[in-house]
Coordinates of C-alpha atoms in Angstrom, one line a residue:
M1 CA -36.1 85.0 260.2
A2 CA -34.4 82.4 262.3
F3 CA -36.0 79.5 260.5
K4 CA -34.9 80.7 257.0
E5 CA -31.2 81.3 258.0
A6 CA -30.9 78.1 260.0
Q7 CA -32.3 76.1 257.1
E8 CA -29.7 77.6 254.8
V9 CA -26.8 76.7 257.2
L10 CA -28.2 73.1 257.8
H11 CA -28.5 72.6 254.0
I12 CA -24.8 73.6 253.6
S13 CA -23.8 71.4 256.4
S14 CA -25.6 68.3 255.0
M15 CA -24.3 68.7 251.4
M16 CA -20.8 67.8 252.5
M17 CA -21.9 64.1 252.6
E18 CA -22.4 63.8 248.8
E19 CA -18.9 65.0 248.0
D20 CA -17.2 62.6 250.5
I21 CA -18.9 59.7 248.8
E22 CA -17.5 60.4 245.3
D23 CA -15.3 57.7 243.7
A24 CA -16.4 55.3 246.5
S25 CA -15.6 51.6 246.4
L26 CA -17.9 48.6 247.2
G27 CA -20.8 50.3 245.2
V28 CA -21.3 52.6 248.0
K29 CA -22.3 55.5 245.9
N30 CA -25.0 53.6 244.0
V31 CA -26.4 52.3 247.3
V32 CA -26.6 55.9 248.7
R33 CA -28.3 57.0 245.5
M34 CA -30.6 54.1 245.8
V35 CA -31.7 55.2 249.3
H36 CA -32.3 58.8 247.9
A37 CA -34.2 57.3 245.0
R38 CA -36.4 55.2 247.4
E39 CA -37.1 58.3 249.4
L40 CA -38.1 60.2 246.2
V41 CA -40.5 57.5 245.3
A42 CA -42.2 58.2 248.7
Y43 CA -42.3 61.8 247.9
K44 CA -46.1 61.8 247.8
E45 CA -48.7 64.3 247.0
Y46 CA -50.2 65.5 250.4
P47 CA -53.9 65.1 251.0
T48 CA -56.1 68.2 250.8
M49 CA -56.7 68.5 254.5
Q50 CA -52.9 68.1 255.2
T51 CA -52.0 70.7 252.6
L52 CA -54.5 73.0 254.2
M53 CA -53.0 72.5 257.7
L54 CA -49.4 73.1 256.2
A55 CA -50.6 76.2 254.5
Y56 CA -52.1 77.4 257.8
Q57 CA -48.8 76.6 259.7
S58 CA -46.8 78.5 257.0
L59 CA -48.6 81.6 258.0
G60 CA -46.7 81.8 261.3
V61 CA -43.2 80.9 259.8
V62 CA -43.0 81.9 256.1
Y63 CA -45.3 84.9 256.0
G64 CA -44.5 86.5 259.4
D65 CA -41.5 88.5 257.9
L66 CA -43.2 89.2 254.6
G67 CA -46.3 90.4 256.3
T68 CA -44.5 92.8 258.7
S69 CA -41.7 94.2 256.6
P70 CA -43.9 96.8 254.7
T71 CA -44.5 98.6 258.0
Q72 CA -40.8 99.8 257.9
V73 CA -41.2 101.4 254.5
L74 CA -42.8 104.7 255.1
T75 CA -40.5 105.7 258.1
S76 CA -37.4 105.0 256.1
I77 CA -38.3 107.2 253.1
T78 CA -36.5 110.5 253.2
V79 CA -38.6 112.4 250.5
K80 CA -39.5 115.9 251.7
N81 CA -42.7 117.8 251.0
V82 CA -44.5 114.6 249.9
T83 CA -47.4 115.2 247.5
D84 CA -50.4 112.9 246.9
E85 CA -48.7 112.0 243.6
D86 CA -45.5 111.0 245.4
L87 CA -47.6 108.8 247.8
L88 CA -49.2 107.2 244.8
G89 CA -45.8 106.6 243.3
I90 CA -44.5 104.9 246.6
F91 CA -47.6 102.8 246.9
S92 CA -47.2 101.7 243.3
L93 CA -43.6 100.8 244.0
I94 CA -44.7 98.7 247.0
F95 CA -47.6 97.0 245.0
W96 CA -45.5 96.1 242.0
S97 CA -42.5 95.0 244.1
L98 CA -44.8 92.5 245.9
T99 CA -46.4 91.5 242.7
L100 CA -43.3 91.0 240.5
L101 CA -41.0 89.5 243.2
A102 CA -43.2 87.7 245.6
Q103 CA -46.0 86.5 243.4
I104 CA -44.5 86.2 239.9
K105 CA -40.8 85.4 240.6
Y106 CA -41.0 83.4 243.8
V107 CA -44.4 81.7 243.5
F108 CA -44.6 80.9 239.8
V109 CA -40.8 80.4 239.1
V110 CA -38.5 79.9 242.1
L111 CA -40.6 77.5 244.0
H112 CA -40.5 75.1 241.0
A113 CA -36.6 75.1 241.0
N114 CA -36.5 73.3 244.5
D115 CA -34.2 70.5 245.1
H116 CA -36.4 67.5 245.9
G117 CA -38.6 69.6 248.2
E118 CA -35.6 71.7 249.7
G119 CA -35.5 75.4 249.2
G120 CA -32.8 78.0 249.5
T121 CA -29.6 79.2 247.7
F122 CA -27.8 75.9 248.1
A123 CA -30.8 74.0 246.9
L124 CA -30.5 76.0 243.7
Y125 CA -26.8 75.1 243.6
S126 CA -27.4 71.4 244.2
N127 CA -30.1 71.5 241.4
L128 CA -27.5 73.2 239.2
R129 CA -24.9 70.5 239.8
R130 CA -27.2 67.9 238.3
H131 CA -27.2 69.8 235.0
I132 CA -23.6 71.0 234.9
N133 CA -20.4 69.0 235.5
F134 CA -18.6 70.9 238.2
Q135 CA -14.9 70.0 238.6
S136 CA -13.1 73.0 240.0
E137 CA -11.5 72.9 243.5
L138 CA -13.7 75.4 245.2
A139 CA -16.9 74.0 243.7
V140 CA -18.4 70.7 244.9
K141 CA -17.6 68.2 242.2
S142 CA -20.5 66.3 240.4
T143 CA -20.6 62.7 241.3
S144 CA -23.0 61.1 239.0
S145 CA -22.1 58.1 236.8
E146 CA -23.4 56.3 233.9
S147 CA -24.8 53.6 236.2
E148 CA -27.0 56.3 237.8
A149 CA -28.3 57.6 234.7
N150 CA -31.7 55.9 235.0
M151 CA -32.1 56.5 238.8
I152 CA -35.0 58.7 240.0
S153 CA -32.6 61.1 241.7
Q154 CA -30.9 61.8 238.4
S155 CA -34.1 61.8 236.2
R156 CA -34.1 65.6 236.0
R157 CA -30.6 65.8 234.4
S158 CA -30.7 68.0 231.4
T159 CA -29.7 66.7 228.0
L160 CA -29.4 70.2 226.5
R161 CA -25.9 71.5 225.5
S162 CA -26.4 75.2 225.8
K163 CA -23.6 77.7 225.3
T164 CA -23.8 78.7 228.9
K165 CA -23.5 75.1 230.0
R166 CA -20.4 74.5 227.8
L167 CA -18.8 77.8 229.0
I168 CA -19.2 76.9 232.8
E169 CA -18.1 73.3 232.2
G170 CA -15.0 74.4 230.1
I171 CA -13.8 77.2 232.4
S172 CA -12.7 76.2 236.0
S173 CA -12.7 79.8 237.0
A174 CA -16.4 80.2 235.9
Q175 CA -17.3 77.3 238.1
S176 CA -15.5 78.7 241.1
L177 CA -17.2 82.1 240.4
V178 CA -20.7 80.5 240.5
T179 CA -19.8 78.7 243.8
F180 CA -18.5 82.0 245.2
V181 CA -21.7 83.9 244.3
V182 CA -23.7 81.1 245.9
L183 CA -21.6 81.3 249.1
L184 CA -21.8 85.2 249.1
S185 CA -25.5 85.3 248.6
T186 CA -26.2 82.7 251.4
C187 CA -24.1 84.7 253.8
L188 CA -25.9 88.0 252.9
V189 CA -29.2 86.1 253.8
I190 CA -27.8 85.0 257.1
G191 CA -26.5 88.5 257.8
D192 CA -29.9 89.9 257.0
G193 CA -31.5 87.3 259.3
A194 CA -29.8 88.7 262.4
L195 CA -31.7 92.1 262.0
T196 CA -34.9 92.4 264.0
P197 CA -36.4 95.9 263.7
A198 CA -37.9 97.5 266.8
T199 CA -39.0 101.1 267.3
G200 CA -38.7 103.0 270.7
D201 CA -36.7 102.2 273.8
H202 CA -39.6 100.4 275.6
V203 CA -40.3 98.4 272.4
V204 CA -36.6 97.3 272.2
W205 CA -36.7 95.6 275.7
M206 CA -40.1 94.0 274.9
A207 CA -38.5 92.8 271.6
V208 CA -35.5 91.3 273.6
V209 CA -37.8 89.4 275.9
L210 CA -39.8 88.0 273.0
L211 CA -36.7 87.1 271.1
I212 CA -35.4 85.1 274.0
A213 CA -38.7 83.3 274.4
L214 CA -38.8 82.7 270.6
F215 CA -35.4 81.2 270.3
A216 CA -35.9 79.1 273.4
F217 CA -39.1 77.8 271.9
Q218 CA -37.4 76.7 268.7
R219 CA -36.6 73.2 270.1
C220 CA -40.3 72.4 270.0
G221 CA -40.2 72.2 266.3
T222 CA -41.6 74.1 263.3
S223 CA -45.2 72.6 263.7
K224 CA -45.7 73.7 267.3
I225 CA -44.2 77.2 266.7
S226 CA -46.2 77.7 263.6
L227 CA -49.5 76.6 265.4
C228 CA -48.7 79.3 268.0
F229 CA -47.8 82.1 265.6
S230 CA -50.3 81.3 262.8
P231 CA -53.3 82.8 264.8
V232 CA -51.3 85.9 265.5
M233 CA -50.6 86.4 261.8
I234 CA -54.2 85.8 260.9
L235 CA -55.3 88.4 263.3
W236 CA -52.6 90.7 261.9
Y237 CA -53.6 90.3 258.3
A238 CA -57.3 90.4 259.1
A239 CA -56.7 93.7 261.1
N240 CA -54.7 95.3 258.4
V241 CA -57.1 94.2 255.5
S242 CA -60.3 95.4 257.4
I243 CA -58.7 98.7 258.5
G244 CA -57.3 99.2 255.0
I245 CA -60.5 98.5 253.2
Y246 CA -62.4 100.8 255.6
N247 CA -60.0 103.7 255.2
I248 CA -59.9 103.3 251.5
I249 CA -63.7 103.4 251.1
R250 CA -64.3 106.0 253.7
Y251 CA -61.4 108.5 253.2
Q252 CA -59.0 107.8 250.3
P253 CA -60.5 105.7 247.4
Y254 CA -58.1 107.4 245.1
V255 CA -55.2 105.3 246.4
L256 CA -56.3 102.4 244.2
E257 CA -55.0 104.4 241.4
A258 CA -51.5 103.4 242.6
I259 CA -52.1 100.0 240.7
S260 CA -51.2 102.0 237.6
P261 CA -47.2 101.8 237.2
H262 CA -47.1 105.2 235.5
Y263 CA -47.1 106.8 238.9
I264 CA -43.7 105.1 239.5
V265 CA -42.3 106.9 236.4
K266 CA -43.7 110.3 237.7
F267 CA -42.3 109.6 241.1
F268 CA -38.7 109.2 239.7
L269 CA -39.1 112.2 237.4
N270 CA -40.3 114.5 240.2
N271 CA -37.7 113.5 242.8
G272 CA -34.7 112.5 240.8
K273 CA -31.8 111.1 242.9
I274 CA -33.8 111.2 246.1
G275 CA -36.6 109.1 244.5
W276 CA -33.9 106.6 243.4
V277 CA -32.4 106.4 247.0
S278 CA -36.0 105.9 248.2
L279 CA -36.1 102.7 246.2
G280 CA -33.8 101.2 248.9
A281 CA -36.5 102.0 251.5
V282 CA -39.1 100.3 249.3
F283 CA -37.0 97.3 249.1
L284 CA -37.9 96.7 252.7
T285 CA -41.3 95.6 251.4
V286 CA -39.9 92.2 250.1
T287 CA -37.0 91.5 252.6
G288 CA -39.0 88.5 253.8
V289 CA -40.0 87.1 250.3
E290 CA -36.9 84.7 250.2
A291 CA -38.5 82.8 253.1
L292 CA -41.1 81.5 250.6
F293 CA -38.3 79.4 249.0
A294 CA -35.8 79.0 251.8
D295 CA -38.4 77.6 254.2
L296 CA -39.8 75.2 251.6
G297 CA -38.4 72.1 253.2
H298 CA -40.4 72.8 256.3
F299 CA -43.6 72.3 254.6
N300 CA -44.1 71.4 250.9
K301 CA -44.3 73.2 247.5
R302 CA -48.1 73.4 247.4
A303 CA -48.5 74.5 250.9
V304 CA -46.0 77.5 250.6
Q305 CA -47.5 78.6 247.2
S306 CA -49.4 77.0 248.3
I307 CA -30.0 67.6 252.0
P308 CA -26.2 67.4 250.1
L309 CA -22.1 69.9 249.8
G310 CA -19.2 70.9 252.2
F311 CA -18.8 74.5 252.8
F312 CA -19.9 74.6 256.6
P313 CA -18.8 72.4 259.5
R314 CA -21.2 69.8 260.8
V315 CA -23.6 70.8 263.4
N316 CA -26.0 69.1 265.7
I317 CA -29.3 68.5 263.6
I318 CA -32.4 67.4 265.5
H319 CA -35.3 66.5 263.5
T320 CA -38.4 67.7 265.1
S321 CA -41.0 66.0 263.1
S322 CA -41.5 62.3 262.0
K323 CA -43.6 63.3 259.1
H324 CA -41.6 66.2 257.4
E325 CA -37.9 65.7 256.9
G326 CA -37.1 69.4 256.4
Q327 CA -38.3 70.4 259.9
V328 CA -35.1 70.4 261.7
Y329 CA -33.5 72.3 264.7
S330 CA -29.8 73.1 265.4
P331 CA -29.0 74.3 269.0
E332 CA -25.7 75.9 268.0
I333 CA -27.2 77.8 265.0
N334 CA -30.2 78.8 267.0
Y335 CA -28.3 80.4 269.9
I336 CA -25.8 82.0 267.6
L337 CA -28.6 83.7 265.8
M338 CA -30.2 84.6 269.1
I339 CA -27.1 86.4 270.4
L340 CA -26.7 88.2 267.1
C341 CA -30.4 89.3 267.0
I342 CA -30.5 90.5 270.5
G343 CA -27.1 92.3 270.3
L344 CA -28.2 94.3 267.2
V345 CA -31.6 95.3 268.6
I346 CA -30.0 96.7 271.7
G347 CA -27.1 98.2 269.8
F348 CA -29.3 100.0 267.4
K349 CA -32.1 100.6 269.8
G350 CA -34.6 100.2 267.1
G351 CA -33.5 103.3 265.2
V352 CA -33.7 104.0 261.5
E353 CA -30.2 102.6 261.1
L354 CA -31.5 99.1 261.8
A355 CA -34.0 99.4 259.1
N356 CA -31.1 100.7 256.8
A357 CA -29.1 97.6 257.6
Y358 CA -31.7 95.5 255.7
G359 CA -31.0 94.4 252.1
I360 CA -27.7 95.8 250.9
F361 CA -28.1 94.3 247.3
M362 CA -28.5 97.2 244.8
T363 CA -27.2 100.5 244.0
S364 CA -29.9 102.5 245.5
L365 CA -29.0 100.9 248.9
L366 CA -25.3 101.7 248.9
N367 CA -25.8 104.9 250.7
K368 CA -27.2 102.9 253.6
I369 CA -23.7 101.4 254.4
P370 CA -22.4 104.2 256.6
Q371 CA -25.9 104.6 258.1
G372 CA -26.2 101.0 259.5
G373 CA -26.0 98.8 256.3
G374 CA -22.3 98.1 257.2
V375 CA -23.4 95.7 260.0
S376 CA -25.2 93.4 257.6
I377 CA -22.1 93.4 255.3
A378 CA -19.8 92.7 258.3
L379 CA -22.0 89.8 259.4
S380 CA -22.0 88.3 255.9
A381 CA -18.3 88.8 255.7
F382 CA -17.8 86.9 258.9
F383 CA -19.8 83.9 257.7
L384 CA -18.2 84.0 254.2
T385 CA -14.8 83.9 255.8
M386 CA -15.8 80.9 257.9
M387 CA -17.1 79.0 255.0
L388 CA -14.2 79.7 252.7
S389 CA -11.8 78.8 255.4
W390 CA -13.6 75.5 256.2
R391 CA -13.7 74.7 252.5
Y392 CA -10.0 75.5 251.9
G393 CA -9.0 73.3 254.9
R394 CA -11.1 70.4 253.6
I395 CA -9.6 70.7 250.0
K396 CA -6.0 70.6 251.6
K397 CA -6.9 67.7 253.8
R398 CA -8.5 65.6 251.0
K399 CA -5.6 66.4 248.6
Y400 CA -3.0 65.4 251.3
E401 CA -4.8 62.1 252.0
A402 CA -5.2 61.4 248.2
E403 CA -1.5 61.7 247.7
R404 CA -0.4 59.7 250.8
K405 CA -3.2 57.2 251.2
M406 CA -2.1 53.5 251.8
S407 CA -2.3 51.0 248.9
L408 CA -3.6 47.4 249.5
I409 CA -0.2 46.1 248.7
E410 CA 1.5 48.4 251.3
L411 CA -1.2 47.2 253.9
D412 CA -0.7 43.5 253.1
E413 CA 3.1 43.8 253.4
M414 CA 2.8 45.4 256.8
L415 CA 0.3 42.8 258.1
V416 CA 1.8 39.7 256.4
G417 CA 5.6 40.6 256.6
G418 CA 5.8 40.0 260.4
R419 CA 6.3 43.7 261.1
V420 CA 2.9 43.9 262.8
Y421 CA 1.9 41.6 265.5
R422 CA -1.7 40.3 265.4
T423 CA -3.5 40.1 268.6
P424 CA -6.8 38.3 269.3
G425 CA -10.0 40.3 269.0
I426 CA -11.5 42.8 266.6
C427 CA -10.5 46.4 265.9
F428 CA -12.8 49.0 264.4
F429 CA -11.1 52.1 262.8
Y430 CA -13.6 54.9 262.4
Y431 CA -12.7 57.4 259.7
D432 CA -14.7 59.8 257.5
I433 CA -13.5 58.9 254.0
V434 CA -14.8 56.0 251.9
N435 CA -12.3 55.9 249.0
G436 CA -8.9 54.4 249.9
I437 CA -7.1 53.6 253.2
P438 CA -6.4 56.8 255.1
P439 CA -2.7 57.6 256.0
I440 CA -3.5 57.8 259.6
M441 CA -3.7 53.9 259.3
R442 CA 0.0 53.8 258.5
H443 CA 0.7 56.1 261.3
Y444 CA -1.2 53.8 263.7
L445 CA 0.5 50.7 262.6
Q446 CA 4.0 52.1 262.5
H447 CA 3.8 53.4 266.2
T448 CA 1.9 50.4 267.7
N449 CA 3.4 47.6 265.7
S450 CA 0.3 45.5 266.5
V451 CA -3.3 45.2 265.5
Q452 CA -6.2 42.8 266.2
E453 CA -6.6 39.7 264.0
I454 CA -9.9 41.1 262.7
M455 CA -9.5 44.8 261.4
V456 CA -12.5 46.7 260.1
I457 CA -12.2 50.2 258.7
V458 CA -15.7 51.9 259.3
T459 CA -17.1 54.9 257.7
V460 CA -20.4 56.4 259.2
R461 CA -22.7 58.3 257.0
S462 CA -25.8 60.2 258.4
L463 CA -28.1 60.4 255.4
P464 CA -31.0 63.0 255.1
V465 CA -33.7 60.4 255.2
K466 CA -35.9 59.1 258.0
S467 CA -34.6 55.6 258.1
V468 CA -32.3 53.3 256.1
R469 CA -33.5 49.8 255.5
P470 CA -31.6 47.1 257.6
E471 CA -30.4 45.4 254.4
E472 CA -29.0 48.7 253.2
R473 CA -27.6 50.0 256.5
L474 CA -24.3 48.0 256.5
I475 CA -22.2 47.5 253.4
V476 CA -19.2 45.3 254.1
G477 CA -16.4 44.3 251.7
N478 CA -13.2 42.4 251.8
L479 CA -10.0 44.5 251.9
G480 CA -7.1 42.6 250.6
N481 CA -5.5 40.4 253.3
E482 CA -7.5 37.9 255.3
G483 CA -9.1 39.5 258.3
T484 CA -9.3 43.0 256.9
Y485 CA -12.6 44.7 255.9
R486 CA -14.1 47.8 255.0
C487 CA -17.6 48.8 256.2
L488 CA -20.0 51.6 255.4
L489 CA -22.5 52.3 258.1
Q490 CA -25.5 54.4 256.8
L491 CA -28.1 55.9 259.2
G492 CA -31.2 57.9 258.9
Y493 CA -32.1 60.4 261.4
N494 CA -34.6 58.1 263.1
D495 CA -32.1 55.2 263.2
L496 CA -30.4 54.6 266.5
V497 CA -27.2 52.5 266.5
T498 CA -24.7 52.5 269.2
S499 CA -21.1 51.1 269.2
E500 CA -21.8 48.7 272.1
G501 CA -20.9 45.1 271.7
K502 CA -24.4 44.0 271.4
D503 CA -25.4 46.5 268.8
C504 CA -23.2 47.9 266.1
V505 CA -20.3 45.4 266.7
A506 CA -22.8 42.4 266.5
L507 CA -24.3 43.8 263.3
I508 CA -20.9 44.2 261.6
V509 CA -19.5 40.8 262.8
A510 CA -22.7 39.2 261.5
K511 CA -22.3 40.9 258.1
I512 CA -18.6 39.9 257.8
R513 CA -19.5 36.2 258.6
E514 CA -21.6 36.2 255.5
Q515 CA -18.5 37.1 253.4
A516 CA -15.9 35.0 255.3
N517 CA -14.1 32.8 252.8
T518 CA -12.0 30.5 255.1
D519 CA -12.6 28.3 258.2
N520 CA -9.7 30.1 260.0
E521 CA -11.6 33.4 259.4
I522 CA -14.9 32.1 260.6
Q523 CA -13.2 30.7 263.6
K524 CA -11.6 34.0 264.5
L525 CA -15.0 35.7 264.1
G526 CA -16.6 33.2 266.3
S527 CA -14.2 33.5 269.1
T528 CA -14.4 37.3 269.2
A529 CA -15.6 38.2 272.7
E530 CA -17.2 41.5 273.6
N531 CA -14.2 42.5 275.9
E532 CA -11.8 42.0 272.9
V533 CA -13.3 44.8 270.9
V534 CA -11.3 48.0 270.4
L535 CA -12.7 51.2 268.8
V536 CA -10.1 53.5 267.2
I537 CA -11.0 57.1 266.2
G538 CA -8.7 59.1 264.0
R539 CA -8.1 62.9 264.4
T540 CA -6.1 64.9 262.1
I541 CA -4.6 68.4 262.8
L542 CA -3.6 70.5 259.7
N543 CA -0.4 72.6 259.9
S544 CA 0.4 74.9 257.0
N545 CA 4.0 75.1 255.8
P546 CA 5.4 78.7 256.3
N547 CA 6.4 78.7 252.6
N548 CA 2.7 78.8 251.7
G549 CA 2.4 82.4 252.8
W550 CA 0.9 84.2 255.7
L551 CA -2.7 83.9 254.3
S552 CA -2.6 80.2 254.1
C553 CA -0.9 79.8 257.4
F554 CA -3.5 81.9 259.2
T555 CA -6.4 80.3 257.5
I556 CA -5.2 76.7 258.3
N557 CA -3.5 77.1 261.5
Y558 CA -6.0 79.4 263.2
L559 CA -9.5 79.7 261.4
Y560 CA -9.8 76.2 260.1
R561 CA -8.4 74.6 263.3
F562 CA -10.7 76.6 265.4
I563 CA -13.8 75.5 263.5
Q564 CA -12.5 71.9 263.5
K565 CA -12.1 71.8 267.2
N566 CA -15.8 73.1 267.7
C567 CA -17.6 71.2 265.0
R568 CA -19.5 68.0 265.3
A569 CA -17.9 64.8 264.1
V570 CA -20.0 62.3 262.0
I571 CA -19.3 59.4 264.5
S572 CA -21.0 61.5 267.1
V573 CA -24.2 59.8 266.2
L574 CA -22.7 56.6 267.8
E575 CA -22.7 56.1 271.5
M576 CA -19.0 54.9 271.8
P577 CA -18.1 53.5 275.1
P578 CA -15.0 55.4 276.4
E579 CA -13.3 52.4 278.1
R580 CA -12.9 50.8 274.8
T581 CA -12.2 53.9 272.7
L582 CA -8.7 55.0 271.5
Q583 CA -8.1 58.2 269.8
V584 CA -5.2 58.5 267.4
G585 CA -3.9 61.8 266.3
T586 CA -1.7 62.9 263.5
V587 CA -0.5 66.2 262.0
Y588 CA -0.7 66.8 258.3
E589 CA 2.0 69.1 257.2
I590 CA 0.5 70.7 254.1

């Protein structure tokens, strides 16, 4: 289950990039789209042998949960005095649940709704945003423009004007509701992912040992893990199939009658409410089916049938494969899931309550809440609170910066009017917004009254592609007054760029030289020595006004601030020398 839930979290984390790029200057947004479009051109059909290998690997990752979940069904059904007809009804429910949900819904429908090879709840949401213009505060706003209409990444945009589409686009609350449902369903999947059934005390401790080993092995990547577990799953399926066929032929051939769905009707008529409650236990059969879609990015669509938003803080993402972009590993998410899994296994000791905690999604399962199902809801509520708190803080931060950002006129007045002393050298301001000049720049100039002759505002973007071409990696533009520039540094996950003078600085200075308009400017750039480089990082702290109410104060001052302190900054991909780095902090009173 860890693969599926980690993939959901990582997809959420990566989606924040697209929203931050909206309304960007210097043609930044189109270049980012161009990078994505180029990657889509390279989205090739896999050769037959490679597809077969991926299909083989998917057995150990995707089908591990789906293949073991049915074993929990019979022990969780509470029907007393079970007759042969009742058993046929239960088997018929299991068969048709797998057929309708796993085979028809997921394999033939849901897998085709992927987001350029990525699966999961947020992939569906990302896909939906290309067809519907989201503009509410909670939702991630659509960022497409007319200039992008013919791009490959936008080629799937719908031209239909359905009533549902007009309704969602016309009502802001409807957009927020859709976004909230996406968040809730994602959190429920994550909550379910922490549940690992084990039966018996001795099996519990064996499960703990295996869980520790499994999570420690995650860093090796999907390919190595799947190659280890796929043989196990082949043996599991082969043993189950052979034993099943033997027993059917030798002892109970009549069980094949369960294919007829009329036994389901008889089961409910004979058992009434108890039969309906038993449907919750039968639901355990398909608790792993969502991995078919959620793990799609680890392989590809043919092999299993055969990133991007802003609701989760950035986490450390390690790409474990040079061939498949979706095969990623996050140490933070990995060990959080490990602690949750082990804690729940030990806490429940593998009893029926742990099985009851699975899948609180339908009315027949609501009776499970006091019998263990409340744990899944509690975990989901925790993650939902974290996501909404992070989203709320980012909305407030972006709104504050939009209202108080510096204009080019204000910046020119401060630099030219003699209020700020210009010292020799070059200064790089690293900040995480592209559009406009952040208010922290005003804060820095007002309190230092000096800045280097060459000033560059740098925004770093980690794109969900393997590598960005050198000609597209740096986008530099003049920003008003002479000696002031804006730079967008775009990196793929295989690109390694540091902030050392011989690397990042040299690349940016060379790019600026190409756009220098005056001899004075060229001379200043040429005389810039390595020891005259200063790197400035902005750090903002949000503080909620007491007049906003206790809920807003608690969310901003405690939840959001805690998450912000512990999340990973975008500029962490750069190796910044501490002896040249200056961190400038400011408080946003919102």
